[in-house]
XYZ file of C-alpha atoms in Angstrom:
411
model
C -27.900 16.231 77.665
C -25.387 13.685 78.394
C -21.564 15.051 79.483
C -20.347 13.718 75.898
C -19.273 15.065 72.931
C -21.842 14.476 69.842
C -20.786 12.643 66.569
C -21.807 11.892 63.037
C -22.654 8.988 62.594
C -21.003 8.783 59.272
C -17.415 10.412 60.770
C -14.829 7.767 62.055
C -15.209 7.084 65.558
C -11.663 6.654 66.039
C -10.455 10.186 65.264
C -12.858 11.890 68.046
C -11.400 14.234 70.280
C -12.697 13.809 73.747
C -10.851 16.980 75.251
C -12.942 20.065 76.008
C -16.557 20.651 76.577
C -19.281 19.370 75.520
C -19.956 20.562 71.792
C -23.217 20.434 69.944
C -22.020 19.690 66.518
C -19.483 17.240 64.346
C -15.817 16.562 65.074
C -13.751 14.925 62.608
C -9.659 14.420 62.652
C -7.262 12.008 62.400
C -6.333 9.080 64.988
C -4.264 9.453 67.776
C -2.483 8.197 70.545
C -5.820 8.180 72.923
C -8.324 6.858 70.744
C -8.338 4.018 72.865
C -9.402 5.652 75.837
C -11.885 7.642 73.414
C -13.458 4.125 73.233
C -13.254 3.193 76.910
C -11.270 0.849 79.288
C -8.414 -1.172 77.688
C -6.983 -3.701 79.272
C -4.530 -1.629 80.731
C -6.994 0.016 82.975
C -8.860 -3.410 83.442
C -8.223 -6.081 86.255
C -8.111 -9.842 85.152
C -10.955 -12.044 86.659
C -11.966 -15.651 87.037
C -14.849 -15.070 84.333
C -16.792 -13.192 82.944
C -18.891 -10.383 85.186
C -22.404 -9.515 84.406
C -23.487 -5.881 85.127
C -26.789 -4.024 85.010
C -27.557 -0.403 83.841
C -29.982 1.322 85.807
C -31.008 5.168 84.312
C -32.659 7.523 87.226
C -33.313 11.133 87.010
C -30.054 12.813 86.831
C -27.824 9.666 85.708
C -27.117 6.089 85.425
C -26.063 3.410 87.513
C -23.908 0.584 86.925
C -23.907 -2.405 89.270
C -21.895 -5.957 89.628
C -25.673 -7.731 88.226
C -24.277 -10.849 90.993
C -23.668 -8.769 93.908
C -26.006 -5.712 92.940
C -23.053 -3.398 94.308
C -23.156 -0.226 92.857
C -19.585 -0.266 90.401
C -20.217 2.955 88.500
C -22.540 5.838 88.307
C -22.383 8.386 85.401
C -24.050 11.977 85.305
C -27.100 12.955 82.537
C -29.168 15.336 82.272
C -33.084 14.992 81.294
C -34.600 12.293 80.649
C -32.863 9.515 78.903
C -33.195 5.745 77.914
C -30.442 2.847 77.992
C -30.501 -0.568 75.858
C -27.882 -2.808 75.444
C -25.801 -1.974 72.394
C -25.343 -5.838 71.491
C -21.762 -6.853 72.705
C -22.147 -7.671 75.664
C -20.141 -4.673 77.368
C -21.908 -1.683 76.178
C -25.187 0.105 76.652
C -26.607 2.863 74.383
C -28.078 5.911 76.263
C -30.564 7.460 74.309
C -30.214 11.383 75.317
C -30.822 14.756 73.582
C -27.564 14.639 71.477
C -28.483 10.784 69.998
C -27.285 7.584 71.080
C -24.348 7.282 73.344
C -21.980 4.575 74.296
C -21.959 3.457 77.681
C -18.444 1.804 78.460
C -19.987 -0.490 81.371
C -16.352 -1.842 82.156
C -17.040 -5.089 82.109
C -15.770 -7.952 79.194
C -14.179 -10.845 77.435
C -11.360 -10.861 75.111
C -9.578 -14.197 73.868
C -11.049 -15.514 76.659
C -9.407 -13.842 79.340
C -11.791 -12.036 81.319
C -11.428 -7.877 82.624
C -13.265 -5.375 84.591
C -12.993 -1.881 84.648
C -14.732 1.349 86.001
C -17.606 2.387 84.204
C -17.835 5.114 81.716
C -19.427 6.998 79.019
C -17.575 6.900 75.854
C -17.297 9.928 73.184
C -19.164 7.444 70.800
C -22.467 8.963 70.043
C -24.534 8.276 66.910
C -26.126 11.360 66.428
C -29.852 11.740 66.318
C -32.589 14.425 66.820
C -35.127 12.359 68.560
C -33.482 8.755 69.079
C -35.901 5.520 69.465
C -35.863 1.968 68.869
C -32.665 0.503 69.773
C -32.707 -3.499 67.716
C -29.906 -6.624 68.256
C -30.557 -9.674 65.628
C -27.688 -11.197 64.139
C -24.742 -9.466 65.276
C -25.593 -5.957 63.806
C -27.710 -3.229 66.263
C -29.977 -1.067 64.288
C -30.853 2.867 65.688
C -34.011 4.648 64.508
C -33.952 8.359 65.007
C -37.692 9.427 65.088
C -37.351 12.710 64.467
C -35.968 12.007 60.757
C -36.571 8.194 59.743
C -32.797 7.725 59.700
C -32.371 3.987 60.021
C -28.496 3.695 61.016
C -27.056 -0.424 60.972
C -23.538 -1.219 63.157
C -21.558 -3.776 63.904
C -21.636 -3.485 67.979
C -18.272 -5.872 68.452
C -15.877 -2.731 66.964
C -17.519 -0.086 69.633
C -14.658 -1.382 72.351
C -11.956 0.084 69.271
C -13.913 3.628 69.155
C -14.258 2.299 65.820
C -17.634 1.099 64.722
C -18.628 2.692 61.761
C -21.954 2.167 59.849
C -22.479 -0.301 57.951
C -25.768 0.624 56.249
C -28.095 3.998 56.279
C -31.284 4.232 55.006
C -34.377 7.165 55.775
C -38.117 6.270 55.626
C -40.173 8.173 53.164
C -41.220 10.283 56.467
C -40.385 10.970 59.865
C -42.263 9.089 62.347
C -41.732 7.335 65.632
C -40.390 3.880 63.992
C -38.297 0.697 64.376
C -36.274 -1.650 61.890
C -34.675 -4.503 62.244
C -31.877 -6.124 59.699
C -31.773 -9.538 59.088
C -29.106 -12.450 58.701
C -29.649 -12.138 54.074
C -29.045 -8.008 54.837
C -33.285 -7.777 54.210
C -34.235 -4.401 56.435
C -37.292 -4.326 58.157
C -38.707 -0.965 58.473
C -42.040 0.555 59.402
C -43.253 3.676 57.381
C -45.757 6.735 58.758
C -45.596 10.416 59.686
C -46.714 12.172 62.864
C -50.209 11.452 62.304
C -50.187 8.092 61.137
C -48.495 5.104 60.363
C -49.683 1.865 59.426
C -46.909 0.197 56.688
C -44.354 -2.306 57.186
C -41.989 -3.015 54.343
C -39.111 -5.304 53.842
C -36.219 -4.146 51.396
C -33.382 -6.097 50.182
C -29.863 -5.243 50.891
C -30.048 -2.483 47.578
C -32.524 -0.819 49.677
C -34.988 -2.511 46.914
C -38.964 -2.708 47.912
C -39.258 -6.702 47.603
C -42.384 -6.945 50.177
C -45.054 -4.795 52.213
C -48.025 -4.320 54.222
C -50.155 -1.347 55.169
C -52.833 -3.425 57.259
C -50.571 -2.292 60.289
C -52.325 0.244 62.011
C -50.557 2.770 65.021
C -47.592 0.339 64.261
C -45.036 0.161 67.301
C -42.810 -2.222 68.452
C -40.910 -5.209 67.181
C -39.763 -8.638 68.247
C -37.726 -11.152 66.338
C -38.774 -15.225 67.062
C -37.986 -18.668 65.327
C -36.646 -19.048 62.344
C -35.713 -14.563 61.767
C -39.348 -14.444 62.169
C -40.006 -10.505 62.427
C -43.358 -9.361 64.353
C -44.473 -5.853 64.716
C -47.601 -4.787 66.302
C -50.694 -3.049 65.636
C -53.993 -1.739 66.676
C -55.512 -4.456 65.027
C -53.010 -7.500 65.805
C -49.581 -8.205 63.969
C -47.793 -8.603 61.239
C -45.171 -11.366 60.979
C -42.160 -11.205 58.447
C -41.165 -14.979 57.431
C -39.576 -16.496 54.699
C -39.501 -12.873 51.819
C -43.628 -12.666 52.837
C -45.778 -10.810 55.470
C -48.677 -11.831 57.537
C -51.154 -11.000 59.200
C -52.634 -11.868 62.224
C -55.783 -10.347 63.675
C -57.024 -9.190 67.336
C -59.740 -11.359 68.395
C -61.482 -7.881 69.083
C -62.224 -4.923 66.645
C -59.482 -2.984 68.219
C -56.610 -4.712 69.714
C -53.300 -2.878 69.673
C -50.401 -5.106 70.436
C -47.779 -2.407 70.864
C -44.943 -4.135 72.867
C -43.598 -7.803 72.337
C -40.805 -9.689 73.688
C -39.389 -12.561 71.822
C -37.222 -15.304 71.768
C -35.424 -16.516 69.256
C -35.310 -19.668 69.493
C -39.615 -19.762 70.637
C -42.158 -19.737 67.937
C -43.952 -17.801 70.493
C -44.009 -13.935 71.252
C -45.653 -12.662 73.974
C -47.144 -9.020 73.354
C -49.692 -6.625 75.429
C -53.150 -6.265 74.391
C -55.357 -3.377 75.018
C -58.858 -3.023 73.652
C -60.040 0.915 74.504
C -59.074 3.541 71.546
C -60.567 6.061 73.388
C -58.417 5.505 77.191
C -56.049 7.864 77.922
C -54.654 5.007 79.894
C -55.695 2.426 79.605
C -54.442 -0.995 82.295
C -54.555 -3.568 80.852
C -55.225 -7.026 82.639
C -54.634 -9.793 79.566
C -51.446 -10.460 77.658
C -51.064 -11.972 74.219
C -49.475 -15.152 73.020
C -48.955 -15.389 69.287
C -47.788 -18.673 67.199
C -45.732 -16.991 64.468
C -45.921 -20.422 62.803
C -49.748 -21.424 63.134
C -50.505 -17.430 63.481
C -52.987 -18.248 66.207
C -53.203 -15.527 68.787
C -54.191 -16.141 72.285
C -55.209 -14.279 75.188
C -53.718 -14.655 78.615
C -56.097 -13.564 81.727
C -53.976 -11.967 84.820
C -54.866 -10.757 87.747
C -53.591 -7.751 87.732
C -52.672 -5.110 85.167
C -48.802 -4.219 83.530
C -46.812 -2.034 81.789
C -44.815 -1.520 78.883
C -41.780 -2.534 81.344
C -43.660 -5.450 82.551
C -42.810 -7.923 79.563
C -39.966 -10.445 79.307
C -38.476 -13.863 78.213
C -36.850 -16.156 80.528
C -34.228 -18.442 79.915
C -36.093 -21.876 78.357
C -38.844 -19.253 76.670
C -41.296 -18.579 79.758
C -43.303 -15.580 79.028
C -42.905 -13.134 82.086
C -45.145 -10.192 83.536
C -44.601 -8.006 86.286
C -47.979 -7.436 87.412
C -48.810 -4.168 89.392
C -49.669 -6.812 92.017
C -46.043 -6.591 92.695
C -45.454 -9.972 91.207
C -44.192 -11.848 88.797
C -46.589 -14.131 86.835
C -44.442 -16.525 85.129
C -46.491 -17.988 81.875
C -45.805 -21.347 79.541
C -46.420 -19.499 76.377
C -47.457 -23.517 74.463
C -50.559 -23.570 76.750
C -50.812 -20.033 77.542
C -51.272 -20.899 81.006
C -49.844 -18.864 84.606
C -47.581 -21.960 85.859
C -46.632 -19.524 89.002
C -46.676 -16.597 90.496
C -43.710 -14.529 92.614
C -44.650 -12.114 95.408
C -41.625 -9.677 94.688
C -42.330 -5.977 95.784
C -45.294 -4.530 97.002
C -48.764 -3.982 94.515
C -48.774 -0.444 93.033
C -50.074 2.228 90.643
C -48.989 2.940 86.886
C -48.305 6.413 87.129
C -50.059 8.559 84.198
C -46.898 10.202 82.566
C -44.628 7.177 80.711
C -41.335 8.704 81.473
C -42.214 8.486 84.781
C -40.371 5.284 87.242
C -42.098 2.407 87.710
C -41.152 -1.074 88.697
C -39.426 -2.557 85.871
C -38.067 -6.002 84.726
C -35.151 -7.020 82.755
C -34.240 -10.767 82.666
C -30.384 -12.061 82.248
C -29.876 -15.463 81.989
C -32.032 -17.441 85.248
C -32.451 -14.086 86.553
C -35.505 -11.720 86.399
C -34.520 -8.301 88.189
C -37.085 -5.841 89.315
C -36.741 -2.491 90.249
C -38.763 -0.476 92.755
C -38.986 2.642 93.047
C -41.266 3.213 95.669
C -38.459 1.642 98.228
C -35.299 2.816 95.505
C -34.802 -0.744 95.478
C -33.704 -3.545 93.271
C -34.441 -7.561 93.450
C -33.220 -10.742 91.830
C -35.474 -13.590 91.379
C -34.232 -16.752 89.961
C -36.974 -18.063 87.622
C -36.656 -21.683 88.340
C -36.601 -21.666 91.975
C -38.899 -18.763 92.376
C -36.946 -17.359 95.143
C -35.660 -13.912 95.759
C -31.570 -14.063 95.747
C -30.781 -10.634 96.469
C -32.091 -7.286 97.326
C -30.392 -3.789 97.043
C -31.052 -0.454 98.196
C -30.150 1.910 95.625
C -28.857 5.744 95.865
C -31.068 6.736 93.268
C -34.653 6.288 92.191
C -34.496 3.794 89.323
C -36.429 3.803 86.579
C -35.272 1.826 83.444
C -32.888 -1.508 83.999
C -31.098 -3.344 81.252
C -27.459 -5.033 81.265
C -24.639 -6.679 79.826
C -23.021 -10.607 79.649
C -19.430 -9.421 80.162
């Protein structure tokens, strides 16, 4: 578990104690004089820079590194044991680590306040949004939404009060069942959520901000995985295509094959276009596949993309003017114009290699900030940054860990 102390959601963040060891249930108390440092750095502890600092989160087995995302120097490492996920938390300083006692704030030290800029060291917080099996972590609109699998809890924040230690939630809602889920809340307070249980799920319904039922589908088989494009449109995949959320109806759009499970997408949200994976055997253990999907959430035509070479679930991105990006197991990036679903070019960036069989397992990874795709390999415990415009390769870094999943922060 991660060296934190474990929270209810629903108990003020500011009155945590952070003294002691690690417990496994809820505190609750009035503030103090350190609930600041509860939170994190405060300025105090912070240097003043020229602007503001990018940084990258990388998780490995045993921890989690946090490097200067410009000069890939390692700023920060924190300790955590088993296996454990990071996302950004939405405010462009910190990163939830998903861990056995829920999601956890990750103080990456780095932000902007009133314009003046600060950095910090890196830390984990004693902010932790408890959950028994946390999942999808989902930024739209200024609010981050957590979906604990193991009970349906659907918990809605407002990521800009975590730097106070006091970001209460805003809105909590539980699916009928448990099941391994995702929900997203939009701009009108409409929440997104999928519905199942542990043996299936295939429902998708949208509910006012009451928690009223005001639309649904349940032509969403095995659904996983969201995205959110043009104009708050919501897309979740299936093992038969998508379903899109747009203005209070859904739709659907179909695989162009009896079974064709989109389950991970990457949007943009200023694109009418989401790229998504696109596998066709129900019966493959593991199946690679070599063809991604580009889907018009305003004509709802879906279109396949030929590579040549196969990806992962870590493979997919968006780059900065709404290229869709793969990181084949060629070892390079195929860059894609999602309007003509074309490969406009591809960058050689580490060397080809296999998709191991276990998921939790490090691959090469991508996470784009900005101009800047950066891949991780594990092979060399390396990381690379690739400007997407130029193509070329602006830095390289050895790590002191093996990395496996990368995501970061604005500053």
């Amino acid at each position: 578990m991660i060296t934190t102390k474990r929270v209810s959601a629903t108990t003020s963040l500011a009155a945590l104690s952070l003294t002691g060891l690690l417990v496994t249930g809820c505190s609750s108390g009035s503030a103090d004089s350190d609930s600041a440092s509860r939170a994190g750095a405060t300025a105090a502890d912070a240097t003043v820079v020229d602007s503001a600092t990018p940084r990258l989160a990388v998780s490995y087995d045993g921890g989690i590194l946090v490097l200067d995302a410009d000069t890939l120097d390692v700023v920060g490492q924190e300790d955590a044991e088993g296996f454990v996920r990071i996302n950004p938390a939405g405010d462009g300083r910190h990163v939830f680590v998903s861990g056995a006692d829920g999601f956890t704030a990750l103080d990456t030290g780095t932000w902007t306040d009133g314009g003046t800029h600060y950095t910090a060291d890196p830390s984990l917080t004693g902010i932790t949004f408890g959950a028994t099996t946390p999942g999808h972590v989902v930024r739209h609109d200024g609010r981050t939404v957590l979906f604990d699998d193991g009970t349906g809890r659907v918990l809605v924040l407002d990521p800009a009060e975590l730097a106070s230690g006091d970001a209460a939630v805003t809105r909590e809602y539980t699916t009928p069942e448990a099941h391994h889920g995702v929900a997203v809340e939009l701009s009108d307070g409409t929440l997104i959520t999928t519905e199942g249980n542990e043996d299936e799920r295939h429902s998708v319904v949208a509910r006012g901000p009451g928690d009223e039922e005001i639309a649904r589908t349940d032509d969403c088989p095995g659904v996983h995985g969201e995205a959110v494009a043009d104009g708050e449109t919501v897309i979740v995949g299936c093992e038969n295509g998508l379903v899109l959320y747009r203005d209070g109806a859904f739709r659907k759009v179909s695989s162009l094959d009896p079974y064709g499970r989109i389950g991970n997408q990457a949007g943009d949200e200023e694109s009418a276009f989401v790229l998504g994976d696109y596998k066709v055997d129900p019966d493959a253990e593991l199946e690679r596949p070599e063809r991604v999907s580009i889907t018009n959430v305003r004509s709802g035509e879906l279109t396949l993309v030929d590579l040549p070479a196969s990806h992962t679930f870590r493979s997919l991105a968006r780059g900065p003017h709404g290229e869709a990006l793969v990181l084949g197991t060629d070892g390079a990036l195929h860059v894609i114009d999602p309007e003509t679903a074309r490969v406009t070019r591809s960058i050689e960036v580490v060397d080809p290699w296999t998709e191991p069989g276990k998921w939790q397992s490090p691959r090469p990874a991508l996470f784009v900030a900005d101009h800047t795709a950066y891949v991780t390999d594990p092979a060399t415990d390396s990381l690379h940054a690739v400007d997407i415009e130029s193509g070329a390769v602006t830095a390289s870094a050895t790590l002191p860990e093996t990395p496996n999943e990368i995501t970061g922060v604005t500053g």
